[in-house]
Amino acid sequence: MTQMLGKQSIRFETPPYIEASGSVVGKKEGEGPLGDLFDMVSEDDTFGCDCWEEAESTLQKEAAALTMGKAGVKPEDVRYIFAGDLLGQTIATSFGIVNYEIPLFGLYGACSTAGESMSLGAMCVAGGYANRVLAMTSSHFASAEKQFRFPLEYGNQRPVSATWTVTGSGAFLLGTEKSHVKISGITTGKIMDYGVRDSMNMGAAMAPAACDLIVQHFEDFQTSPKDYDRIITGDLGYVGQEILLTLTKERGYDISAVHTDCGIEIFDKDTQGTDSGGSGCGCSAVTMSAFFLPQIQRGELKKVLFVPTGALLSKISFNEGQTVPGIAHGVVLEYEA
Amino acid sequence: MTQMLGKQSIRFETPPYIEASGSVVGKKEGEGPLGDLFDMVSEDDTFGCDCWEEAESTLQKEAAALTMGKAGVKPEDVRYIFAGDLLGQTIATSFGIVNYEIPLFGLYGACSTAGESMSLGAMCVAGGYANRVLAMTSSHFASAEKQFRFPLEYGNQRPVSATWTVTGSGAFLLGTEKSHVKISGITTGKIMDYGVRDSMNMGAAMAPAACDLIVQHFEDFQTSPKDYDRIITGDLGYVGQEILLTLTKERGYDISAVHTDCGIEIFDKDTQGTDSGGSGCGCSAVTMSAFFLPQIQRGELKKVLFVPTGALLSKISFNEGQTVPGIAHGVVLEYEA
């Protein structure tokens, strides 16, 4: 029996499980509504390092250590890492995981990387290529601002459509050992370019990709919004959410009753000055890890479609006048008693 | 029967085939020893574009079109693209393939990306997740110099240990349909950091990773150099080759009789001023596609270990005084009558 479903999806014959997960975040994330749920909150966003990039590497190192620790496994028990981050040449990942000496598949999917890494990790385990893999990603407010906009020291102003890059790393240990959460399927996104050119409005750039992914997911799996307890996008924020709900309605699906967004959940926009919401690879990874995953583990959420979203730009492409295309990757997480 | 082999390898129960492959290169590559073998050589390295990044995107677009054309398939017949490039946030890939509307797994493995994309593509096809996928990558001399060192206009000098980034893109269509070349197995690399800090000596930075990968491959598959007609590294160049041969000998394997390197094959160092040799994601991809793959297709080479090698640095990590760790990914290509 083929596992391929429709145009862009896979239903796993032997679904892999999420055996453990860990989250590490910065100070501001710790002060937000989910603050008490994260495994580790640092009071110092440099994490004791000399530069922001090293700080972000430390986030990944700690998230991996935490996750392996929870599952009681050692690096040599993990066959592959699927990981990436937002920085050019994904240096946060390279320097974060080098000491674990685990074979690496380096990824780049912008802020959709959490979904991409879980998708490939799940394919790998379900395909019999590994008993255990780590899927992880990170972002850091200061390294991302420096990479995509201006160094913090420049003190530039932010429009209300801007999102706030989450300082955090989330890791997921996927494996064959039964837990209460399985990855039953995935839907893989293609690049969608609606011609948005505003790097300060990522929500608008990514919403079309999220819409396309979600609608394709319904068609491939022959489902509809009512089949999910939650449809959780990565980091569309308030601006992107509004566009997504409109676009999906135009395609014949009303997801407003079940939709939420990690970028909306992670900060309190009224007190934290985070404008449209949180963003970054780390946003969806830590919010899934600390907030949603435990609800699935306890059976409070039975079936969830997790859709991390990414904006495919670089400082160079932006300065050269290119558009900001989007991509999204969907992962179905289901409770198993 | 498990497909996992040893510590870092997979032997495919149902090996996927390389159904077609295509290569597109720039002017200098066309003037080199392999010039007549490439599918397309451009007289103009801008490929008619306004900037180098767009030129590199055009390379990927053309390589994909060529490859699908050779196999007589349309974009909708290709279930996934596994692709990446050297630029920050892999923008050459994003803008190169956007119009194909094929689900994308974006990768970053520096110059090892050709091996990474073929590995994941092969896992995907062999795992029953797709009948046909594209594995591709690119690099461009001018966009890479701007990204990692200085814009060409700066006119900086190059030491003899420096490699010359290949302007080119190579694509491989992997699928279930029988051809004369199958991917029988893979060995996936981990990051190796020997403390090299010279971004003008990539060969030295990557050779330890290549050595570790090749030795691990022999151990996992219980083979030795004599079992291969060629062991082909990606872009170690002359400097890196010497280090690799020494390191592997120290580990008990003499690969000098079968070793060659795409970076050595692609340019004539005496007449082309390319110092240590070619480099870049495109180097191994186009050399495999145009030079080695046809030899396997004709049965002149029966079994080859292809080991694209990558140096994991960014301009930021280099400027912050970080080392340049390396990674390598191995793919076994075998002739089938």
XYZ file of C-alpha atoms in Angstrom:
674
model
C 0.000 0.000 0.000
C 1.400 3.352 -0.994
C 1.929 5.931 1.685
C 1.627 8.774 -0.831
C -1.600 10.669 -0.444
C -2.963 13.089 -3.017
C -0.588 15.659 -4.421
C 1.635 16.630 -1.517
C 1.008 14.339 1.446
C 2.116 11.146 3.124
C 0.136 8.988 5.536
C 2.578 6.878 7.511
C 1.852 3.151 7.602
C 3.934 2.911 10.766
C 3.729 6.342 12.400
C 6.757 7.471 14.371
C 6.294 8.815 17.893
C 7.530 11.925 19.627
C 9.487 10.304 22.428
C 10.590 13.532 24.085
C 10.876 17.250 23.490
C 12.670 20.169 25.075
C 12.525 23.952 24.912
C 14.964 26.689 25.856
C 14.036 30.378 25.607
C 15.267 33.860 26.413
C 14.168 36.347 29.063
C 11.324 37.992 27.164
C 9.745 34.660 26.206
C 10.002 33.655 29.855
C 8.026 36.754 30.824
C 5.235 35.946 28.331
C 2.032 33.959 28.839
C 3.801 30.606 28.321
C 6.758 31.511 30.532
C 6.190 28.843 33.169
C 5.927 26.068 30.594
C 9.374 26.217 29.017
C 12.007 23.798 30.236
C 14.662 26.450 30.548
C 14.473 30.254 30.629
C 17.681 32.240 30.559
C 17.936 35.519 32.400
C 20.718 36.504 30.024
C 20.060 36.443 26.281
C 23.789 36.144 25.540
C 23.708 32.753 27.289
C 27.178 33.615 28.555
C 28.619 33.965 25.041
C 30.563 36.756 23.354
C 28.216 37.218 20.397
C 24.594 36.621 19.461
C 25.385 33.866 16.984
C 27.191 31.836 19.615
C 24.308 32.479 21.986
C 21.949 30.953 19.446
C 24.241 27.946 19.050
C 24.105 27.501 22.806
C 20.313 27.450 22.613
C 20.449 24.493 20.217
C 23.064 22.695 22.257
C 20.961 23.020 25.406
C 17.684 22.075 23.722
C 19.259 18.911 22.324
C 20.817 18.012 25.680
C 17.531 18.570 27.516
C 15.560 16.465 25.067
C 17.996 13.569 25.072
C 18.137 13.819 28.867
C 14.359 13.568 29.213
C 14.335 10.416 27.100
C 17.379 9.013 28.858
C 19.303 8.590 25.626
C 22.861 9.510 24.709
C 24.036 11.198 21.488
C 25.252 7.836 20.172
C 21.662 6.550 20.448
C 20.474 9.223 17.999
C 21.078 8.251 14.381
C 20.503 11.614 12.682
C 19.862 15.242 13.457
C 17.588 17.185 11.099
C 18.194 20.817 11.968
C 18.488 24.344 10.718
C 18.123 27.969 11.699
C 17.637 31.407 10.170
C 21.230 32.586 9.936
C 23.218 32.655 6.712
C 24.834 29.256 6.149
C 22.886 28.037 9.232
C 25.844 28.643 11.534
C 23.769 28.480 14.723
C 23.124 24.816 13.936
C 26.675 23.955 12.835
C 28.342 25.344 15.933
C 25.493 24.277 18.227
C 25.558 20.569 17.513
C 29.162 19.930 16.433
C 30.141 18.330 19.729
C 27.383 15.711 19.669
C 29.005 13.995 16.651
C 25.638 12.888 15.288
C 25.209 12.611 11.479
C 23.510 15.770 10.283
C 21.060 16.680 7.562
C 21.248 20.488 7.532
C 18.022 22.205 6.510
C 16.842 25.621 5.487
C 13.147 26.386 5.389
C 13.209 29.794 7.087
C 10.663 29.760 9.951
C 9.033 26.627 8.508
C 12.118 24.614 9.474
C 10.427 23.133 12.555
C 7.870 21.555 10.229
C 10.469 20.560 7.659
C 12.708 18.885 10.231
C 9.800 16.992 11.819
C 8.591 15.919 8.356
C 11.948 14.565 7.210
C 12.653 13.077 10.631
C 9.298 11.282 10.580
C 9.904 10.010 7.023
C 13.286 8.732 8.132
C 11.998 6.831 11.175
C 8.868 5.527 9.426
C 11.006 4.422 6.471
C 13.113 2.185 8.685
C 16.235 4.296 8.321
C 16.575 5.129 12.030
C 15.165 4.163 15.382
C 15.635 7.628 16.772
C 16.331 11.074 15.277
C 16.400 14.624 16.588
C 14.424 17.327 14.770
C 15.347 20.782 15.968
C 15.646 24.436 15.154
C 16.344 27.801 16.748
C 16.135 31.542 16.347
C 17.442 34.486 18.339
C 16.009 37.994 18.314
C 19.360 39.750 18.191
C 21.075 37.528 15.619
C 17.991 37.632 13.375
C 17.642 41.421 13.506
C 21.310 41.712 12.602
C 20.934 39.144 9.812
C 17.758 40.437 8.182
C 17.353 44.096 9.191
C 19.701 46.137 11.385
C 21.867 45.383 14.416
C 20.005 46.247 17.618
C 22.527 48.990 18.360
C 21.188 50.909 15.363
C 17.900 51.468 17.206
C 15.637 51.364 14.139
C 11.879 51.712 14.479
C 9.439 48.892 13.815
C 6.022 49.094 12.107
C 3.049 47.404 13.851
C 3.006 44.716 11.156
C 6.462 43.578 12.264
C 6.827 40.377 14.232
C 9.257 39.791 17.082
C 11.780 37.009 16.489
C 11.623 34.526 19.328
C 14.824 33.734 21.184
C 14.489 30.010 21.629
C 15.220 26.507 20.480
C 12.930 23.512 20.467
C 13.977 19.910 19.889
C 11.885 16.812 19.213
C 13.115 13.267 19.592
C 11.247 11.138 17.066
C 11.450 7.399 17.297
C 9.846 4.005 17.063
C 9.211 3.698 20.798
C 5.562 4.206 21.654
C 4.522 7.437 23.372
C 1.204 9.259 23.555
C 1.897 11.384 20.481
C 2.380 10.017 16.991
C 3.071 11.761 13.709
C 0.434 10.209 11.499
C 1.086 12.192 8.343
C 2.670 15.176 6.663
C 1.885 17.643 3.895
C 4.894 19.282 2.248
C 4.681 22.824 0.977
C 5.757 24.464 -2.237
C 6.978 28.030 -2.535
C 4.168 30.586 -2.965
C 4.985 34.061 -4.209
C 2.180 36.627 -3.927
C 4.542 39.504 -4.664
C 4.805 40.879 -1.108
C 7.964 43.013 -0.838
C 7.767 44.201 2.763
C 10.258 42.438 5.022
C 8.514 44.076 7.982
C 5.280 42.248 7.181
C 6.175 38.585 7.204
C 2.649 37.540 8.132
C 1.336 38.790 4.803
C 4.187 37.092 2.939
C 3.566 33.709 4.555
C -0.239 33.585 4.814
C -0.774 32.506 1.167
C 1.638 29.594 1.621
C -0.114 28.567 4.847
C -3.504 28.759 3.119
C -2.346 26.688 0.172
C -0.795 24.083 2.457
C -3.857 23.761 4.673
C -6.306 23.507 1.763
C -4.079 20.941 0.009
C -3.879 19.018 3.265
C -7.692 18.841 3.502
C -7.892 17.636 -0.096
C -5.111 15.064 0.215
C -6.449 13.581 3.455
C -10.114 14.145 2.563
C -10.686 16.027 5.781
C -12.108 19.393 6.832
C -11.508 21.823 9.706
C -13.874 19.957 12.044
C -11.559 16.925 11.972
C -8.899 18.849 13.913
C -8.897 20.087 17.478
C -6.403 22.740 16.451
C -4.758 23.978 13.279
C -1.618 25.709 14.507
C 0.402 27.918 12.193
C 3.937 28.934 13.035
C 4.374 32.657 13.086
C 1.774 34.488 11.029
C 0.963 36.766 13.945
C -2.198 38.853 14.146
C -1.720 40.407 10.700
C -1.060 37.080 9.000
C -3.857 35.291 10.829
C -6.444 37.694 9.488
C -5.196 37.162 5.936
C -5.079 33.377 6.372
C -8.657 33.186 7.658
C -9.865 35.286 4.709
C -7.898 33.292 2.127
C -8.984 29.877 3.401
C -12.619 31.057 3.507
C -12.291 32.086 -0.136
C -11.113 28.550 -0.897
C -14.211 27.129 0.838
C -12.888 26.309 4.303
C -13.659 28.181 7.512
C -10.869 27.360 9.944
C -11.575 30.226 12.359
C -12.974 27.945 15.076
C -9.830 25.816 15.305
C -7.034 28.106 14.135
C -4.348 29.479 16.365
C -0.818 30.679 15.784
C 2.334 30.140 17.824
C 3.314 33.770 17.221
C 0.064 34.886 18.843
C 0.318 32.476 21.798
C 3.890 33.168 22.852
C 3.744 36.895 23.669
C 1.208 39.258 25.250
C 1.091 42.020 22.667
C -0.564 44.484 25.059
C 2.175 44.359 27.669
C 5.205 43.059 25.743
C 5.332 45.461 22.761
C 5.626 42.606 20.285
C 3.331 44.139 17.650
C 1.984 41.454 15.311
C 3.370 38.576 17.404
C 6.320 36.228 17.665
C 8.240 34.790 14.728
C 11.369 32.812 13.874
C 12.118 29.095 13.615
C 12.222 28.976 17.389
C 8.725 30.430 17.787
C 6.794 27.448 16.466
C 9.307 24.944 17.852
C 9.190 26.097 21.484
C 5.454 26.834 21.473
C 4.705 23.355 20.131
C 7.179 21.787 22.534
C 6.100 23.570 25.710
C 2.447 24.491 25.150
C 0.663 22.275 22.609
C 2.579 18.995 22.820
C 1.787 18.463 26.530
C -1.913 18.985 25.748
C -1.725 16.248 23.108
C 0.262 14.022 25.472
C -2.526 14.368 28.054
C -5.192 13.645 25.447
C -6.775 17.090 25.774
C -6.061 17.626 22.110
C -6.627 14.505 20.025
C -5.572 15.632 16.585
C -3.642 18.692 15.546
C -2.333 20.034 12.245
C 0.923 21.879 12.900
C 1.915 24.246 10.089
C 5.193 26.146 10.622
C 5.468 28.944 8.079
C 8.547 30.498 6.492
C 9.388 33.675 4.593
C 12.083 33.052 2.001
C 14.166 36.193 1.907
C 17.689 37.285 2.665
C 19.028 40.747 3.278
C 20.545 40.572 -0.214
C 17.375 39.453 -1.990
C 15.430 42.159 -0.148
C 17.957 44.866 -1.012
C 17.904 43.730 -4.628
C 14.172 44.379 -4.726
C 13.048 40.770 -4.772
C 9.700 39.651 -3.419
C 9.340 37.667 -0.176
C 7.904 34.253 -1.126
C 6.518 31.981 1.569
C 6.500 28.265 2.314
C 4.758 26.095 4.909
C 5.125 22.499 6.023
C 2.307 20.555 7.707
C 2.656 17.813 10.311
C -0.282 15.869 11.802
C 0.124 15.084 15.489
C -2.309 12.621 17.039
C -2.928 11.404 20.558
C -2.643 7.661 21.127
C -3.839 6.249 24.463
C 15.430 -6.679 7.336
C 16.814 -3.411 8.535
C 18.353 -1.088 5.992
C 20.535 0.552 8.665
C 24.144 -0.372 8.296
C 26.789 0.218 10.942
C 26.906 3.623 12.542
C 26.099 6.029 9.746
C 24.969 4.148 6.656
C 21.952 2.791 4.834
C 21.869 0.007 2.256
C 18.695 0.362 0.232
C 16.556 -2.761 -0.081
C 14.996 -1.286 -3.204
C 17.607 1.073 -4.652
C 16.331 4.120 -6.489
C 17.691 4.924 -9.947
C 19.087 8.071 -11.475
C 16.610 8.479 -14.318
C 18.179 11.613 -15.773
C 20.608 14.387 -14.966
C 21.462 17.790 -16.348
C 24.241 20.345 -15.994
C 24.505 24.053 -16.730
C 27.777 25.960 -16.292
C 29.417 29.317 -16.878
C 32.003 30.418 -19.404
C 35.142 29.435 -17.482
C 33.834 25.933 -16.752
C 33.034 25.602 -20.447
C 36.666 26.439 -21.279
C 37.979 23.753 -18.904
C 38.830 20.103 -19.594
C 35.188 18.998 -19.220
C 33.824 21.852 -21.320
C 32.369 19.710 -24.099
C 30.522 17.438 -21.707
C 28.168 19.900 -20.036
C 24.607 20.155 -21.339
C 24.663 23.925 -21.431
C 27.507 26.444 -21.299
C 26.672 30.123 -21.065
C 28.878 32.710 -22.707
C 27.552 35.258 -20.223
C 27.887 34.552 -16.497
C 25.032 36.942 -15.687
C 22.722 34.612 -17.622
C 20.945 37.743 -18.770
C 20.091 38.815 -15.208
C 20.662 42.072 -13.335
C 22.569 40.566 -10.405
C 24.657 37.500 -9.574
C 22.080 36.014 -7.241
C 19.428 36.019 -9.941
C 21.984 34.543 -12.338
C 22.485 31.655 -9.933
C 18.724 31.173 -9.650
C 18.589 30.962 -13.429
C 21.218 28.208 -13.327
C 18.960 26.108 -11.077
C 15.887 26.824 -13.158
C 17.682 25.724 -16.330
C 19.265 22.640 -14.788
C 15.881 21.467 -13.521
C 14.221 22.128 -16.890
C 16.964 20.279 -18.762
C 16.794 17.268 -16.474
C 13.023 16.971 -16.579
C 13.184 17.444 -20.341
C 15.683 14.605 -20.789
C 13.400 12.266 -18.856
C 10.313 13.541 -20.617
C 8.574 14.439 -17.375
C 6.721 17.576 -16.334
C 7.017 19.423 -13.009
C 3.750 17.861 -11.846
C 5.355 14.413 -12.263
C 8.037 15.303 -9.701
C 6.826 14.854 -6.141
C 9.584 16.707 -4.273
C 12.640 18.845 -4.861
C 15.567 18.457 -2.463
C 17.753 21.480 -3.110
C 20.030 24.090 -1.666
C 22.876 26.435 -2.453
C 25.628 28.415 -0.743
C 23.945 31.775 -0.372
C 22.531 33.070 2.898
C 18.950 31.803 3.315
C 19.521 29.744 0.122
C 17.916 32.383 -2.081
C 19.346 30.963 -5.314
C 17.169 27.902 -4.745
C 14.045 29.764 -3.609
C 13.931 32.084 -6.586
C 15.223 29.444 -9.004
C 12.522 26.848 -8.499
C 9.512 28.895 -7.376
C 7.756 28.662 -10.731
C 7.832 24.853 -10.840
C 5.406 24.643 -7.904
C 6.949 21.402 -6.677
C 6.957 20.686 -2.911
C 10.384 21.636 -1.573
C 12.689 20.388 1.135
C 15.267 23.177 1.376
C 18.730 22.032 2.401
C 21.969 23.542 3.588
C 25.114 21.437 3.650
C 27.539 23.951 2.140
C 29.352 22.279 -0.785
C 28.231 18.849 0.452
C 24.658 19.695 -0.553
C 24.856 17.614 -3.745
C 25.474 14.559 -1.559
C 22.892 15.573 1.009
C 20.185 16.133 -1.599
C 20.909 12.823 -3.353
C 20.920 11.022 0.028
C 17.576 12.398 1.164
C 16.100 12.036 -2.303
C 17.181 8.399 -2.433
C 15.771 7.741 1.061
C 12.515 9.322 -0.040
C 12.128 7.232 -3.208
C 13.354 3.997 -1.608
C 11.005 4.597 1.335
C 7.990 4.623 -0.954
C 7.287 8.318 -0.407
C 7.719 9.343 -4.039
C 8.099 7.849 -7.491
C 10.273 10.692 -8.679
C 12.199 13.505 -6.991
C 14.711 16.116 -8.099
C 17.979 16.510 -6.184
C 19.817 19.641 -7.178
C 22.186 22.383 -6.156
C 24.123 25.322 -7.544
C 26.917 27.767 -6.944
C 28.140 30.871 -8.739
C 31.642 32.304 -8.533
C 30.547 35.927 -8.249
C 27.686 35.445 -5.772
C 29.871 33.197 -3.607
C 32.819 35.612 -3.519
C 30.431 38.391 -2.511
C 28.804 36.153 0.112
C 31.929 34.723 1.721
C 34.838 37.032 0.921
C 34.709 40.263 -1.106
C 32.698 41.442 -4.109
C 34.694 40.895 -7.313
C 34.885 44.652 -7.847
C 37.134 44.855 -4.779
C 39.887 43.018 -6.680
C 41.322 41.172 -3.677
C 44.211 38.761 -4.076
C 43.911 35.023 -3.619
C 46.416 32.651 -1.987
C 47.321 29.457 -3.881
C 45.405 27.385 -1.339
C 42.189 29.111 -2.429
C 39.692 27.233 -4.550
C 37.646 28.701 -7.372
C 33.877 28.515 -6.869
C 32.289 26.812 -9.860
C 29.504 28.626 -11.683
C 27.125 25.803 -12.341
C 24.080 23.822 -11.367
C 23.555 20.076 -11.560
C 20.251 18.273 -11.159
C 19.487 14.581 -10.701
C 16.117 12.984 -11.243
C 15.856 10.034 -8.877
C 13.051 7.570 -9.292
C 11.742 4.041 -9.295
C 12.077 3.571 -13.056
C 15.020 1.372 -13.964
C 18.073 2.994 -15.515
C 21.717 1.922 -15.684
C 22.671 3.740 -12.477
C 21.288 2.936 -9.070
C 21.960 4.479 -5.674
C 22.657 1.394 -3.614
C 23.545 3.075 -0.338
C 24.508 6.209 1.541
C 26.758 7.227 4.414
C 25.780 10.421 6.213
C 28.416 12.686 7.668
C 28.754 14.418 10.984
C 30.428 17.773 11.502
C 34.204 17.553 12.004
C 36.086 20.500 13.454
C 39.881 20.317 13.252
C 40.259 23.974 14.186
C 41.131 25.317 10.722
C 40.427 29.060 10.653
C 41.483 29.951 7.116
C 38.533 30.607 4.817
C 41.010 30.682 1.922
C 41.956 27.055 2.551
C 38.726 25.127 2.334
C 40.475 21.941 1.281
C 42.218 21.700 4.646
C 38.967 22.443 6.466
C 37.030 19.721 4.665
C 39.617 16.937 4.307
C 39.150 15.601 7.878
C 35.395 15.301 7.322
C 35.962 13.505 4.015
C 38.438 11.136 5.664
C 36.085 10.346 8.528
C 33.195 9.745 6.144
C 35.167 7.463 3.833
C 36.640 5.398 6.676
C 33.221 5.086 8.348
C 31.779 4.040 4.989
C 34.332 1.229 4.656
C 33.540 0.051 8.181
C 29.763 0.237 7.788
C 29.727 -1.575 4.447
C 32.682 -3.851 5.294
C 34.488 -2.746 2.161
C 37.896 -1.345 1.273
C 39.280 0.942 -1.470
C 39.669 -1.939 -3.953
C 35.868 -2.406 -3.988
C 35.426 0.922 -5.756
C 36.370 2.009 -9.258
C 36.491 5.572 -8.037
C 36.153 7.454 -4.766
C 35.203 10.948 -5.827
C 35.297 13.806 -3.349
C 33.549 17.080 -4.041
C 35.898 20.012 -3.899
C 38.979 19.328 -1.801
C 41.237 20.513 -4.599
C 44.946 19.741 -4.754
C 45.658 20.979 -1.222
C 42.779 19.026 0.315
C 43.513 15.874 -1.673
C 47.008 15.652 -0.267
C 45.676 15.975 3.281
C 42.911 13.434 2.629
C 45.331 10.822 1.265
C 47.590 11.271 4.287
C 44.738 11.130 6.809
C 43.109 8.037 5.317
C 46.480 6.299 5.192
C 46.904 7.053 8.899
C 43.547 5.360 9.483
C 44.737 2.266 7.617
C 43.315 2.804 4.147
C 45.261 3.750 1.027
C 42.760 5.293 -1.386
C 45.351 6.929 -3.652
C 44.773 4.477 -6.522
C 41.063 5.242 -6.801
C 40.714 8.761 -5.452
C 39.845 11.752 -7.537
C 38.205 15.070 -6.802
C 35.650 17.053 -8.804
C 37.522 20.259 -7.972
C 40.645 18.811 -9.615
C 38.818 17.479 -12.693
C 36.818 20.549 -13.630
C 39.601 23.098 -14.234
C 43.087 23.048 -15.737
C 45.091 24.760 -13.026
C 48.051 25.442 -15.300
C 46.101 27.436 -17.847
C 43.015 28.583 -15.944
C 44.565 30.172 -12.820
C 42.266 28.258 -10.500
C 44.907 27.560 -7.833
C 43.894 24.595 -5.685
C 40.913 23.679 -7.899
C 37.169 24.135 -8.213
C 34.736 24.336 -5.324
C 31.129 25.125 -4.503
C 27.930 23.058 -4.440
C 27.863 23.248 -8.216
C 31.365 21.795 -8.608
C 30.559 18.261 -7.490
C 27.054 18.371 -8.956
C 28.037 19.294 -12.521
C 31.186 17.138 -12.549
C 29.207 14.105 -11.426
C 26.408 14.889 -13.846
C 28.519 15.543 -16.942
C 31.721 13.558 -16.409
C 31.335 10.597 -14.041
C 27.660 9.683 -14.388
C 27.919 8.929 -18.142
C 30.886 6.640 -17.403
C 28.727 4.714 -14.923
C 25.817 4.685 -17.357
C 28.064 3.090 -19.976
C 29.373 0.553 -17.469
C 32.944 1.868 -17.656
C 32.744 2.538 -13.946
C 30.878 -0.166 -12.051
C 30.864 1.193 -8.529
C 31.652 4.643 -7.288
C 31.622 6.343 -3.894
C 30.653 9.986 -4.375
C 31.581 12.211 -1.420
C 30.645 15.889 -1.771
C 32.369 17.905 0.928
C 31.287 21.106 2.668
C 32.922 23.840 4.754
C 30.520 25.169 7.368
C 31.287 28.847 7.669
C 29.613 32.164 7.065
C 31.152 35.580 6.674
C 29.880 36.345 10.183
C 31.262 33.196 11.814
C 34.603 33.815 10.085
C 34.736 37.463 11.157
C 33.881 36.442 14.710
C 36.970 34.226 14.750
C 35.183 30.897 14.561
C 36.766 27.816 13.073
C 35.688 26.332 9.734
C 34.244 22.878 10.453
C 33.662 20.435 7.612
C 31.039 17.870 6.669
C 30.787 15.240 3.922
C 27.990 13.039 2.616
C 28.621 9.770 0.778
C 26.487 8.232 -1.969
C 27.197 4.864 -3.623
C 26.435 4.788 -7.343
C 26.437 1.417 -9.083
C 26.074 0.317 -12.677
C 23.227 -2.068 -13.434
C 23.149 -3.713 -16.860
